[in-house]
Coordinates of C-alpha atoms and ligand atoms in Angstrom, one line a residue:
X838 CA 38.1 52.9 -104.7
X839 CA 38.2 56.4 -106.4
X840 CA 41.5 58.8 -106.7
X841 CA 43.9 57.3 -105.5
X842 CA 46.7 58.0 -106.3
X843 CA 48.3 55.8 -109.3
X844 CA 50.6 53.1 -108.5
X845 CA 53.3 52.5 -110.6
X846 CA 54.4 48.5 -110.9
X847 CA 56.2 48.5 -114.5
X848 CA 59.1 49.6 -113.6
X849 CA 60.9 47.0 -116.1
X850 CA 59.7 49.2 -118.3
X851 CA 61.0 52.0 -117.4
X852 CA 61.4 53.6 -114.2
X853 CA 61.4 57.4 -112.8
X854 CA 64.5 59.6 -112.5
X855 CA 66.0 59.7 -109.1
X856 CA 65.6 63.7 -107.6
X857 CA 69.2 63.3 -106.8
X858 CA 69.7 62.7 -110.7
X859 CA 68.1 65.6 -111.4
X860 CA 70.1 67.8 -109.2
X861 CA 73.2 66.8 -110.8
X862 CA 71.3 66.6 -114.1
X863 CA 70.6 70.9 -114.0
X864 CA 73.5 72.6 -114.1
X865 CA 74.8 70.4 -117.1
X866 CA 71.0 72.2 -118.9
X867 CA 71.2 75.7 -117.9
X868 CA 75.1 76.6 -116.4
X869 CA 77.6 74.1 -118.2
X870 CA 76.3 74.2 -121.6
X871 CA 79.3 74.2 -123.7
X872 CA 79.9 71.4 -125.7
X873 CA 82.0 69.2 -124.4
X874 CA 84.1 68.8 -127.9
X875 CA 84.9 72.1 -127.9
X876 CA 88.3 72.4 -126.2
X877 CA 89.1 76.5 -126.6
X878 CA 87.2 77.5 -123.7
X879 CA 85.6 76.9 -120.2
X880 CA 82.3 75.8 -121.5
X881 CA 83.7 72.6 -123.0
X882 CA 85.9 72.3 -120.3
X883 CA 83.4 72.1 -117.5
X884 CA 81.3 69.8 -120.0
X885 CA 83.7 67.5 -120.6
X886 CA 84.8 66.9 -116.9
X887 CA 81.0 66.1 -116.6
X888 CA 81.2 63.7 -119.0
X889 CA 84.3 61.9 -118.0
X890 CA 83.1 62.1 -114.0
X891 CA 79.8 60.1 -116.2
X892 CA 82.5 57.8 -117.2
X893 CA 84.5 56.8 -114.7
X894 CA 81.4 56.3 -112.7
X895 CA 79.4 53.8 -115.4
X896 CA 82.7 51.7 -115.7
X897 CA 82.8 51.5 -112.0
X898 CA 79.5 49.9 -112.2
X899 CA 80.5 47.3 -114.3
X900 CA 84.4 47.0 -113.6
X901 CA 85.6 48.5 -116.7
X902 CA 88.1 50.9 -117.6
X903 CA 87.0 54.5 -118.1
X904 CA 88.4 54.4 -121.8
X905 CA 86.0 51.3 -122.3
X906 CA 82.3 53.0 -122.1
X907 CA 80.8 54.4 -125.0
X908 CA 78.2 56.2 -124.9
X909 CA 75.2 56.0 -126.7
X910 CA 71.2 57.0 -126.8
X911 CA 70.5 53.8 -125.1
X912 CA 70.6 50.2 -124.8
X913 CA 68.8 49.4 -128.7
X914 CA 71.4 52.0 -129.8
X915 CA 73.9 49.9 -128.2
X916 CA 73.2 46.6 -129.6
X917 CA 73.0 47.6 -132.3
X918 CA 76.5 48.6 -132.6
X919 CA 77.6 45.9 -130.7
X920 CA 76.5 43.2 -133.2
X921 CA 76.4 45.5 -136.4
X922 CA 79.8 46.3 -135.2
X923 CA 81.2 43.0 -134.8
X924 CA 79.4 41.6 -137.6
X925 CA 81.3 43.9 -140.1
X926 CA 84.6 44.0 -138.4
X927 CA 84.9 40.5 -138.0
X928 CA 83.0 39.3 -141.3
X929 CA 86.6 37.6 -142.3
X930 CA 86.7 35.2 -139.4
X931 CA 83.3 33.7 -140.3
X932 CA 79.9 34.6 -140.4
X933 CA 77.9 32.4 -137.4
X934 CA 75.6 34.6 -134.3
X935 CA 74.6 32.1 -131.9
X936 CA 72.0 34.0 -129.6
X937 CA 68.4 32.7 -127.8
X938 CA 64.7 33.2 -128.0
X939 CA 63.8 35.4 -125.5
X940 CA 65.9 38.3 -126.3
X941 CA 64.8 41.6 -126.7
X942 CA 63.7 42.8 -129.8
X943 CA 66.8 44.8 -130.4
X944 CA 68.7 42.1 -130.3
X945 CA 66.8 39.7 -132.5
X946 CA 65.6 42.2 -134.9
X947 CA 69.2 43.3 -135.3
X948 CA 70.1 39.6 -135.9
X949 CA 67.1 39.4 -138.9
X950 CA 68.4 42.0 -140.7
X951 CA 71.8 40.2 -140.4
X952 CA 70.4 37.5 -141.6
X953 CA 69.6 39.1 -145.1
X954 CA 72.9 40.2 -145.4
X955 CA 74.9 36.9 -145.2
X956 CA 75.1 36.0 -141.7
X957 CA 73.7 32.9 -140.6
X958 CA 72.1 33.2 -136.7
X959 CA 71.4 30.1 -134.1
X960 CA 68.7 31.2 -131.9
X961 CA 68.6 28.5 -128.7
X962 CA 65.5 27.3 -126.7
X963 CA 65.1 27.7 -123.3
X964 CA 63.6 25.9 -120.7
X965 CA 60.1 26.2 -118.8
X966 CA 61.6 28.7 -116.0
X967 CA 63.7 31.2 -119.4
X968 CA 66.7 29.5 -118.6
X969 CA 69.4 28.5 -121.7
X970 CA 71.2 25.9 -121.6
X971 CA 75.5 25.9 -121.6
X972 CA 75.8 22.5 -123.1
X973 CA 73.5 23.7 -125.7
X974 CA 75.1 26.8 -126.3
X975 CA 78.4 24.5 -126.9
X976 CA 76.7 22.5 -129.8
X977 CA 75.4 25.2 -131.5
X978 CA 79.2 27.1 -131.8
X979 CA 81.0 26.0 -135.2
X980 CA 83.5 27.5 -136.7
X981 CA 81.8 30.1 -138.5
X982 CA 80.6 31.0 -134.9
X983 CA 82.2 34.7 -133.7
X984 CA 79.7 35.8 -131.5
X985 CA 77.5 34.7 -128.8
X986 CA 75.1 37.2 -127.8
X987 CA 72.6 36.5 -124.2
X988 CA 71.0 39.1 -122.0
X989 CA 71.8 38.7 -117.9
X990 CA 68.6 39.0 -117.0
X991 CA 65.2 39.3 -118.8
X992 CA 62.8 41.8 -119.0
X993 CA 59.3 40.0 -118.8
X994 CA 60.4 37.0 -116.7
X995 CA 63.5 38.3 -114.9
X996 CA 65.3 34.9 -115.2
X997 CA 69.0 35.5 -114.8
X998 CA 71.5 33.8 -117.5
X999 CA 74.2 32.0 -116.3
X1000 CA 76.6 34.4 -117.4
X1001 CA 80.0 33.0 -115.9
X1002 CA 80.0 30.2 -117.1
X1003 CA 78.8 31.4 -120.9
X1004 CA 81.4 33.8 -120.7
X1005 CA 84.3 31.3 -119.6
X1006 CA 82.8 29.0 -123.1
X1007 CA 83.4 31.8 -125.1
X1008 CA 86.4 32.9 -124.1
X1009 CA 88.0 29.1 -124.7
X1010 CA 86.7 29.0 -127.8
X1011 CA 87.8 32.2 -128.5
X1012 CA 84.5 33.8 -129.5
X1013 CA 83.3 37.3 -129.0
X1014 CA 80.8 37.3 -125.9
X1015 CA 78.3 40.3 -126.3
X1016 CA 75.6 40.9 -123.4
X1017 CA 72.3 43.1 -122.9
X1018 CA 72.4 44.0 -119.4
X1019 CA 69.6 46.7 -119.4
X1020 CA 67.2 45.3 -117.0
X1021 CA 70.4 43.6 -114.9
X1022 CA 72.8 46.3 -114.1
X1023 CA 72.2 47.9 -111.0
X1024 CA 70.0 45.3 -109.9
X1025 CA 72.2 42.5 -109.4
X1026 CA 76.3 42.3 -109.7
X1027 CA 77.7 42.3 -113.1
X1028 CA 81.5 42.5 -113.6
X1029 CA 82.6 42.4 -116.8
X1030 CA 85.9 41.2 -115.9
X1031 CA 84.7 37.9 -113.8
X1032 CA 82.2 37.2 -116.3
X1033 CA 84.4 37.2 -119.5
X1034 CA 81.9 39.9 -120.9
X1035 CA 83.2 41.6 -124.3
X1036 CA 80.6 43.7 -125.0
X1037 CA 77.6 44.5 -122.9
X1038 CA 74.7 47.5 -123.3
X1039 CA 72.7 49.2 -121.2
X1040 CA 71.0 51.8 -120.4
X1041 CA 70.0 54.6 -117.9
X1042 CA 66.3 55.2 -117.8
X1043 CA 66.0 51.3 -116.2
X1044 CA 68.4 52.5 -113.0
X1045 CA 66.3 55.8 -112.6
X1046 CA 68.0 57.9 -115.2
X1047 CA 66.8 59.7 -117.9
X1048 CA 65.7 58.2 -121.2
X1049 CA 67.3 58.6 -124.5
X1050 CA 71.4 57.8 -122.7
X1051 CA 72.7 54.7 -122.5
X1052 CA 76.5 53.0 -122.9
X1053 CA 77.8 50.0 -124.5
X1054 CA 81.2 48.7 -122.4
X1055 CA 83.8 47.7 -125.5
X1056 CA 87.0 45.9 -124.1
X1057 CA 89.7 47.3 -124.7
X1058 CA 92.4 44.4 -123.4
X1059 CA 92.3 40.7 -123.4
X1060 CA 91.6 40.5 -126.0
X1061 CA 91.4 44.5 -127.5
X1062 CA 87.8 44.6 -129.4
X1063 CA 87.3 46.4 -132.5
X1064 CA 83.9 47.4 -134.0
X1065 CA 82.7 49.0 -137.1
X1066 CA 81.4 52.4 -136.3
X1067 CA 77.4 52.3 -137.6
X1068 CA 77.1 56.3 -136.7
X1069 CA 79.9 58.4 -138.3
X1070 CA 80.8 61.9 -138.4
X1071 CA 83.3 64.0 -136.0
X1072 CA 84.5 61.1 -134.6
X1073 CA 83.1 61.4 -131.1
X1074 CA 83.5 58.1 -128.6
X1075 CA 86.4 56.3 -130.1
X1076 CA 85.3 57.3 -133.3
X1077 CA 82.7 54.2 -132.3
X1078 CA 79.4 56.7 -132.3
X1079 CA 79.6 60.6 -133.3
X1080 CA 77.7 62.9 -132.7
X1081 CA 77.7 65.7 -130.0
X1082 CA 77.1 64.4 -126.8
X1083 CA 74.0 64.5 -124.6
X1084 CA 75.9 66.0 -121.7
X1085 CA 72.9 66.4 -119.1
X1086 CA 71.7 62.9 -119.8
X1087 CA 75.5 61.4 -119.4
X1088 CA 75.8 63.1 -116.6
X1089 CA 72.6 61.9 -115.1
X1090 CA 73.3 58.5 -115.9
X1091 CA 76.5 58.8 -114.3
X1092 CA 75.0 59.9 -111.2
X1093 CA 72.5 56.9 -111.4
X1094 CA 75.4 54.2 -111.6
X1095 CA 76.8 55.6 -108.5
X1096 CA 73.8 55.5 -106.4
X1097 CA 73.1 52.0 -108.0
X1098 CA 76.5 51.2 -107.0
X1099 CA 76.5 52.5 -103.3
X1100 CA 72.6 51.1 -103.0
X1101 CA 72.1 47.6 -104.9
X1102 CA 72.4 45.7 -102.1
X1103 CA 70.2 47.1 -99.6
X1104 CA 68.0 48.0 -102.1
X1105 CA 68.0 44.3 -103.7
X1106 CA 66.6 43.1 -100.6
X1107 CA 63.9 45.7 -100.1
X1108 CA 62.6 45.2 -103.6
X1109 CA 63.1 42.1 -103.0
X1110 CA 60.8 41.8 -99.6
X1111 CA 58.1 43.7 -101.7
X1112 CA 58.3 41.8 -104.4
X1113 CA 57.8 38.4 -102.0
X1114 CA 55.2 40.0 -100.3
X1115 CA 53.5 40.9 -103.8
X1116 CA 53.7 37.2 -104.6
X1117 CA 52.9 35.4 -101.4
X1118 CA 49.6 37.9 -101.4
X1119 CA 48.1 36.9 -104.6
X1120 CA 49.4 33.5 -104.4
X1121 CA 47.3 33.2 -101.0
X1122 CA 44.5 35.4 -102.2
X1123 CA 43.7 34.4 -105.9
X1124 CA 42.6 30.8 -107.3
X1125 CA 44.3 29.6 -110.3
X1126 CA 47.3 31.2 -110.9
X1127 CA 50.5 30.5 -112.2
X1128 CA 54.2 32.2 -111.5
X1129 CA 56.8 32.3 -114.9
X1130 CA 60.3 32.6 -114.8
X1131 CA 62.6 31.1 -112.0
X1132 CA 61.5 31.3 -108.3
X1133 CA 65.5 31.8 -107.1
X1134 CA 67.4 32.9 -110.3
X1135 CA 65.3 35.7 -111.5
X1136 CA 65.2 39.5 -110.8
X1137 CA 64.3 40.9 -107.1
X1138 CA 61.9 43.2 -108.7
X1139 CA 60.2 40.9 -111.5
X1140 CA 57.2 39.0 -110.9
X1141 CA 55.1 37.5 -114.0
X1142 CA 51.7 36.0 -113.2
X1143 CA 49.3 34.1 -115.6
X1144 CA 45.9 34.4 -114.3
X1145 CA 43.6 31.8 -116.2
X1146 CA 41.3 32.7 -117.7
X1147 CA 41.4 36.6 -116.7
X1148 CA 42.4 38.8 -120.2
X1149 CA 45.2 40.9 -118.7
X1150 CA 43.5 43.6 -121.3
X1151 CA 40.5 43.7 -119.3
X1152 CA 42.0 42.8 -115.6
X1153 CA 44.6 46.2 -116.7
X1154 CA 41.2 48.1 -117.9
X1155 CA 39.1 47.6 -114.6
X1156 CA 42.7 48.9 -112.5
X1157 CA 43.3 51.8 -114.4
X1158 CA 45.3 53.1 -111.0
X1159 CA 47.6 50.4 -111.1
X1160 CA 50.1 50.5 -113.9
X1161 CA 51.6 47.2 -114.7
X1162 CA 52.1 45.6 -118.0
X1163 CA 51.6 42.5 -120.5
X1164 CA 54.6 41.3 -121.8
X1165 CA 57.1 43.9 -122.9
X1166 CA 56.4 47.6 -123.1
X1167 CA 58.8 47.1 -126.3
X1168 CA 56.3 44.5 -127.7
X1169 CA 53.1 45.6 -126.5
X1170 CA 52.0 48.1 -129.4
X1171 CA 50.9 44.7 -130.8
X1172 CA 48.6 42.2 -130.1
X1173 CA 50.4 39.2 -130.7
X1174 CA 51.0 37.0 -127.7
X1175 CA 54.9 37.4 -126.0
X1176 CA 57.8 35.8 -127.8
X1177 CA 59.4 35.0 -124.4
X1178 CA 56.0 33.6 -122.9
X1179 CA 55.8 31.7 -125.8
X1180 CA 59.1 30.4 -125.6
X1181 CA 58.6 29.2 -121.8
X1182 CA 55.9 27.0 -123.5
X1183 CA 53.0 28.8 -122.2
X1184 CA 49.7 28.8 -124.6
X1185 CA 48.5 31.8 -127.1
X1186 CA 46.0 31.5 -124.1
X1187 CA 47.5 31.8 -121.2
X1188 CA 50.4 34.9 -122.5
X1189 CA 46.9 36.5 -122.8
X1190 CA 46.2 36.2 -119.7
X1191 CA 49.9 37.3 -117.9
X1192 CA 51.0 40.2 -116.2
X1193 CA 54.1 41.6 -115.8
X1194 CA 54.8 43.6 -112.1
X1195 CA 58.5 45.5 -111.8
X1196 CA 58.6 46.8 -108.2
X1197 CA 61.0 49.2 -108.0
X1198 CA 63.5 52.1 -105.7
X1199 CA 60.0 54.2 -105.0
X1200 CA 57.2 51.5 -104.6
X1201 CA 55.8 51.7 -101.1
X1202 CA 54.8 49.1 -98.9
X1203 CA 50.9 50.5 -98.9
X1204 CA 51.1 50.3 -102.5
X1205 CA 51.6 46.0 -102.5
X1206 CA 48.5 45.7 -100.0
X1207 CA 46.4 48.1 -102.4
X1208 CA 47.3 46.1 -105.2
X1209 CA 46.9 42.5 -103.8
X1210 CA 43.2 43.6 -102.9
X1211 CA 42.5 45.2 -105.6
X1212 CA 43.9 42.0 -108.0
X1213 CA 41.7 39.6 -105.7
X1214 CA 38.8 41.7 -106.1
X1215 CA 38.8 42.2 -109.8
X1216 CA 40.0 39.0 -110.7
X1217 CA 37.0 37.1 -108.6
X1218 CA 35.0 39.6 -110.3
X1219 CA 36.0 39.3 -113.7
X1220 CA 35.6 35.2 -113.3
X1221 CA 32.2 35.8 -112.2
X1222 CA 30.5 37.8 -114.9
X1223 CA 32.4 35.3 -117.4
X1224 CA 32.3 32.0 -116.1
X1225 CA 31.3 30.4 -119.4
X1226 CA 34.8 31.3 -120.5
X1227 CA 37.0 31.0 -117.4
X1228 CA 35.3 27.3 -116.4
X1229 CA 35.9 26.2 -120.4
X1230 CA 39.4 26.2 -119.3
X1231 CA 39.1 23.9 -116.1
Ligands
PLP1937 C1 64.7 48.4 -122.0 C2 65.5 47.3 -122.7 C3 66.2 47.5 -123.8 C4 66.1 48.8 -124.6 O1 66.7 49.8 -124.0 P1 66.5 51.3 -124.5 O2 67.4 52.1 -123.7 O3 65.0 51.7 -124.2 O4 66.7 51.4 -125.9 C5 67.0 46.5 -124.3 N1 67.1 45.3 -123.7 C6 66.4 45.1 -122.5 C7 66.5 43.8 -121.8 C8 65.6 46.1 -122.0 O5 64.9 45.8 -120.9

């Protein structure tokens, strides 16, 4: 069992840049430098026909308009212009966030500190498998209500949000429809158009990018949304987020989209078939386990397993060549259990015992047999040497 090579199964974490990124990434580092404001010479002129190639290619994506993508350092960054944004430019039309309790931390966080400053925020339940409920979505709107804010997919159970039909709610009732499609994009079709999507973030390091670039889509038509700037200066982006762009980055995400584009569906099912195999493997192999998150509805790459009374801690320790996760990379600085686990109604004791998996674009077939021996074998060990505490459970 020694050096092999590491496996790498968080990729809802994060994921690595694509090579062919980086060869479009290179020149934007060493040859077109110039900054792409700077309209006097070549240098920005070559920069900026990065950028808006970056553009056109991130609105594809999503089926936006060029002029609607703004970008920004990332998908938190995002958010929190998105709400921030709408929060202060639409203050007069009431002062009501309806959002739900498995969001990412950017998103509740940013709603918190709304909270303190007047706003009053509905945060919905979900079900057993992540997923919200419409018709409770519909109760919770008043007329205070002017944004509804739900991710497409999630990042530790990979539930997908029934975003059509949340979209077309909002859109009768005339309220502005805001969501995080980090882990989504890429992975499974989002069109902003169909979906009635006003604002929606994301970000390039989960679609093998580079970290530290991201975009929030603004509409621009339909209606025509307008946001308070939270980042001001030259003006840059609408005037929505100065600063001098990150040209290498854009372009790299750029280049990202359009593979995502020309790949997602081939590469849906192949991620898909690993992740199945993954499942069906430790399903087969190890006792006493349990799957979260919805067995249909849920992200090709995402599987999140609670194995009782097995600390994912220690079952992570004794694989250090396997890199998966508990809960959220976002989250997982601290020890408390998962706020999304939680919310599926899973004990204190059994989030401490669930491990996240994100197959992704580079995971090899090899690499799922590895891992469902190696699981099998350190769990049955690990419920040996403590059976006092793994048979308390039973
Ligand atoms: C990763 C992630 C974010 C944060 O994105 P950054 O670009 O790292 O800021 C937000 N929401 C979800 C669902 C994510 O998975």
């Amino acid at each position: 069992m020694t050096e092999r090579a590491p496996i790498y199964l968080d990729n809802h974490a994060t994921t690595p840049v694509d090579p062919r990124v980086v060869d479009a990434m290179l020149p934007y580092l060493t040859t077109f430098y110039g900054n792409p404001a700077s309209r006097q010479h070549g240098f920005g002129w070559r920069a900026e026909a990065g950028v808006q190639k970056a553009r056109r290619q991130v609105a594809a994506l999503i089926h936006a308009e060029e002029n609607e993508i703004i970008f920004t350092s990332g998908a938190t960054e995002s958010i929190n212009l998105a709400l921030k944004g709408v929060a202060e430019g639409y203050r007069s039309r009431g002062n009501h966030i309806v959002t739900v309790e498995t969001e990412h931390h950017a998103v509740l966080g940013t709603c918190q500190t709304l909270e303190r400053v007047g706003f009053s925020v509905t945060r919905l339940a979900v079900d057993r498998n992540g997923h919200v409920s419409v018709d409770d979505l519909e109760r919770a709107i008043t007329d205070r209500t002017i944004l509804v804010s739900v991710m497409v997919a999630n990042n530790e159970i990979g539930t997908l949000a029934p975003i059509d039909a949340i979209g077309k709610l909002c859109r009768e009732r005339g309220i502005l429809f805001h969501s995080d499609a980090a882990q989504a994009v890429g992975k499974v079709p989002v069109d902003v158009r169909s979906m009635n999507v006003d604002l929606l973030s994301l970000t390039a390091h989960k679609i093998y990018g580079p970290k530290g670039v991201g975009a929030l889509f603004v509409r621009k038509s339909g209606p025509r949304i307008f946001l308070a700037p939270q980042i001001e200066g030259g003006g840059h982006e609408e005037g929505l987020r100065s600063g001098t762009l990150n040209v290498p980055g854009i372009v790299g995400f750029g280049e990202a989209a359009a593979l995502a584009s020309l790949e997602m569906d081939h590469e849906r099912e192949r991620v898909g078939g690993l992740r199945d195999k993954l499942e069906d493997g430790l399903v087969s192999r190890v006792e006493d386990i349990a799957l979260n998150g919805d067995r249909t509805e849920r992200l090709s790459g995402n599987l999140s397993i609670t194995f009782r009374g097995v600390k994912a801690d220690k079952l992570i320790m004794d694989m250090k060549e396997i890199a998966v996760s508990t809960g959220s990379a976002c989250s997982s600085a601290s020890p408390r259990p998962s706020h999304v686990l939680r919310a599926i109604g899973l004990s204190d004791e059994d989030s401490h015992c669930t491990i996240r998996f994100g197959v992704g674009r580079f995971t090899k077939e090899d690499e799922i047999d590895y891992t469902i021996n190696r699981i099998a074998e350190v769990v049955g060990r690990i419920r040996k040497t403590s059976p006092t505490q793994y048979l308390a459970l039973s």
